[in-house]
Structure formats: C-alpha cells, structure tokens
Amino acid sequence: MTIGEHEKTWRPQTRLVRGGLQRSAFEETAEAIYTTSGFVYDTAEASEAAFKNETKRFIYSRYGNPTVEMFQDRLCLLEGAEACRATASGMGAVFTSLASILNAGDRVVGSRALFGSCQYILTEILPSFGVQTIIIDGTDKKQWERALSIPTKVVFLETPSNPGLEVIDLPMVCNLAHNAGALVVVDNVLATPVLQRPLELGADVVVYSATKHIDGQGRVMGGAILSTNDFMEEMSPFYRHTGPSLSPFNAWVLLKGLETLELRVKRHCQNAATISEFLCSRSDISRVLYPGLPSHPQNKLAIKQMSGFGSVVSLDLNGKKQNAFTFMNALKLIDISNNLGDSKSIVTHPATTTHQRISEADRAVLGITDGFVRISVGLEDIDDLKEDIEQALDEVS
Ligand SMILES: *Cc1c(COP(=O)(O)O)cnc(C)c1O
C-alpha cells in the first residue's frame, strides 16, 4: 500500500480517476500493466531479506503486483478502507474473506437473501468444514436479536439483495453483531461504493464482485475485499498460500472501469428509476421492486443508508413462467443473460438460472416466483429501453 496523504484530500471522483497511480521511471500517462509472475533481486541477501519481510517490495504476483496494487489502493481510497486485497472473482473475495477467519466450531449468521453462490458457501461448504451456519430474514430485527444472543464469529449479509432487492439496516445489524463479538461482512455488489459505504455504517469487511459495476462493461472477472489493516494481516497467510489473486491485466481493466464508475452508476440509477416508474404505470404487472420506489418495503431505510438505488429493477408477471418467458423472448434490445451492472441492459429469469438450485419453497419466501424477472438497467437511451420493454409487455397481455 502506497497511498499518499495528499490523495486522501481528494474528493471521490478525483480518487476514482487518479487514486493509487504509481508511474514507473518511464513516466507513462496511464497505469502500466505489469504482466510478470515474479521480480528479481540484486543479491542473494536481498532475496533473503524480502522473504523475511525485512524489506517492503514485490516478490511474486500471487500475493503482490504493481498493477493489482494500484487497483487495490484506488478502491481503498474510494471506500475509505485501510486495506484491500483483490481477487480473481467476486466469489473468490467472499470465500477468502470467510475461510481465512473461520475455524471448525465457529458460528456464522447470514441473511437469507443472498446471491446463489454465497448461499452455497454458507449452507454447504462452510458446514462441511465444521462451521455452524444460521440463516435468517435479514429485514427482521427480532430474528437478528435472537440469532445474535449467542456468541458468533461472523455475520454475512447482502444489501440490497440480488434479485429480491431487500434492504437491511446496516447500523442496526452491526450493533447487534458487535455485541455478540461478531465481525460483519457485507456483500456490497448491488450498491457499489458510489451509493453505499458499509464501513462507514459500522461493517468490518466489504466484499465486491468487480465483474459487475466496477468493470461494468462485460469484459473481465474480478473481486475485492476491503477492511482494516488488522483484518488484512489475519487474512494474509490464507490469501498468500491459497492463490485467489487477480491477474495484472484484469486489474488494469478494472482500474479503467473505476475511472468512470461514478458517472456510469449515476446514469444507471437515473435509467433504473425511470424504468421502475414506467413499470408501475402498467396494470399488467403484479409487483415492481426498486428500493427507490415509495412502495418498496424498505424505501425509507434505503433513502437513509444509500445515496442512490442502483441499476437493478425486478418485476413479477403474475407468478407465471410463461409470462416471464414471453416477455423476455419478445425483447429486441435488452439481452437475455445473467450479468448485472453492465452498460448493456440485461434481463434474467432467476427461478430457472441463478436461483434454480434453491428449492421452490425457499424461492417463494424470497418472493422469487416463476413470473419474477430481473432487469439490470444499462446505459442505453432511456426512450429506447422504455419502448423495448413496452412492446415486450404488450406481447404478454
Ligand atoms: C455476481 C455476484 C457475486 C459473485 O461475483 P463473481 O464475480 O461472479 O464471482 C457475489 N455477490 C453478488 C451480489 C453478485 O451479484
């Protein structure tokens, strides 16, 4: 970490464009891509000192690379975190942050509205290593109080959640968790660091899929873990020896993604808000979900802890799979895919894709019916998006 004090005086947009930049002796304009696995030493003594951690320098790209460090530093500056470790995917970030601090016998409390693979880690992988996991309704304070009346090592949650868009009260959960001795790990993928900074609201660790808005242009996979220096020190041996690290090329793409993140996220929010209001005006949709809508169950909370409501809008076409499929197949502009936070608008049917492994009963609890459709609203002209959605809805009715 080589963040200068002057960089901390910059406002967010300047941090996004210039934060963490380290120029080489060539004084290049843009961030350089250091595609190297290792680094050389002048002397055998220097290599010995490096491995004893007596000198701070790059040793091997599995645990440190200049391009990756620039990405980590830029994200740290944006998030207001002391330390960051980049990973090859969002799931690499989730698993590394949890597995590095949990031991057999530890207890984890998670909210039920989680990304499919996060749910799999909590309910299948961690228990197979002897970790006890309790899953609760993250919007219900009483369930948090009950679950956290017993000493707990980690609380894991996602807010807003994908694709149900549940919003969880971060200061409330962090308070209860800290009283139970637990660290709070927040999956902040849907909000992005532009709209919500969980560390400032009491969380201990934030994880990202950088594949989503941080790249935001469908090019590379990536992830990141942000926290305190103490947490990163505890996590470091696991990260170093298990190899979830990000490639220098992908780090470079993500650095370029960060430069336009704020601009893109603001436009995503504008477009998504307009689409959500447009959907509400239709009488043939049984449910429209967007945290910015007054009808959203946690709208007041979303206004309190977020500065915008994100790119994802979900709708329910009367619970019927045939309606959802007719709508999706009739779209001419919006792609059927499963990414989100991309510049291109994308439509997804969670019940048959991202959440197909979850039982129908559990999906029902999350509101993910067979008619449930998720739209990741992109950066196209809003009138083209509206027209496309309108003509596709007309095919359903
Ligand atoms: C996509 C996603 C992940 C996983 O990220 P990958 O980069 O696909 O590994 C985790 N959490 C949420 C909320 C996501 O949307």
mmCIF file of C-alpha atoms and ligand atoms in Angstrom, residues 88-92 94 114-115 117-118 156 158 160-162 187-190 208-212 221-223 338-340 374, ligand 1:
data_model
loop_
_atom_site.group_PDB
_atom_site.id
_atom_site.type_symbol
_atom_site.label_atom_id
_atom_site.label_comp_id
_atom_site.label_asym_id
_atom_site.label_seq_id
_atom_site.Cartn_x
_atom_site.Cartn_y
_atom_site.Cartn_z
ATOM 1 C CA ALA A 88 -9.950 -13.209 -9.380
ATOM 2 C CA SER A 89 -13.748 -13.065 -8.934
ATOM 3 C CA GLY A 90 -16.398 -11.889 -6.514
ATOM 4 C CA MET A 91 -16.792 -15.415 -5.166
ATOM 5 C CA GLY A 92 -13.022 -15.550 -4.595
ATOM 6 C CA VAL A 94 -16.402 -13.913 -0.473
ATOM 7 C CA LEU A 114 -28.022 -13.893 -0.770
ATOM 8 C CA PHE A 115 -26.518 -14.393 -4.207
ATOM 9 C CA SER A 117 -23.147 -18.973 -4.727
ATOM 10 C CA CYS A 118 -22.833 -17.050 -1.436
ATOM 11 C CA PHE A 156 -22.672 -12.189 6.441
ATOM 12 C CA GLU A 158 -26.024 -8.553 1.209
ATOM 13 C CA PRO A 160 -29.660 -4.518 -1.390
ATOM 14 C CA SER A 161 -30.018 -8.195 -2.234
ATOM 15 C CA ASN A 162 -29.901 -9.760 -5.654
ATOM 16 C CA ASP A 187 -21.569 -8.029 0.058
ATOM 17 C CA ASN A 188 -21.955 -4.525 -1.418
ATOM 18 C CA VAL A 189 -22.134 -5.550 -5.073
ATOM 19 C CA LEU A 190 -25.525 -4.076 -5.935
ATOM 20 C CA TYR A 208 -17.162 -6.905 -4.139
ATOM 21 C CA SER A 209 -17.654 -8.673 -7.370
ATOM 22 C CA ALA A 210 -15.713 -6.220 -9.541
ATOM 23 C CA THR A 211 -17.134 -8.138 -12.512
ATOM 24 C CA LYS A 212 -20.325 -6.164 -12.004
ATOM 25 C CA MET A 221 -13.938 -11.087 -13.795
ATOM 26 C CA GLY A 222 -12.620 -9.659 -10.545
ATOM 27 C CA GLY A 223 -13.310 -9.137 -6.885
ATOM 28 C CA ASN A 338 -27.086 -13.204 -16.176
ATOM 29 C CA ASN A 339 -24.568 -10.439 -15.534
ATOM 30 C CA LEU A 340 -25.603 -7.173 -13.893
ATOM 31 C CA ARG A 374 -34.741 -9.143 -13.022
HETATM 32 C C1 LIG B 1 -22.122 -11.643 -9.081
HETATM 33 C C2 LIG B 1 -22.225 -11.555 -7.643
HETATM 34 C C3 LIG B 1 -21.298 -12.220 -6.821
HETATM 35 C C4 LIG B 1 -20.193 -13.089 -7.375
HETATM 36 O O1 LIG B 1 -19.285 -12.399 -8.183
HETATM 37 P P1 LIG B 1 -18.462 -13.095 -9.372
HETATM 38 O O2 LIG B 1 -17.555 -12.012 -9.837
HETATM 39 O O3 LIG B 1 -19.457 -13.546 -10.385
HETATM 40 O O4 LIG B 1 -17.721 -14.251 -8.773
HETATM 41 C C5 LIG B 1 -21.440 -12.085 -5.443
HETATM 42 N N1 LIG B 1 -22.444 -11.364 -4.905
HETATM 43 C C6 LIG B 1 -23.356 -10.711 -5.671
HETATM 44 C C7 LIG B 1 -24.420 -9.914 -5.020
HETATM 45 C C8 LIG B 1 -23.280 -10.793 -7.058
HETATM 46 O O5 LIG B 1 -24.194 -10.154 -7.812
#
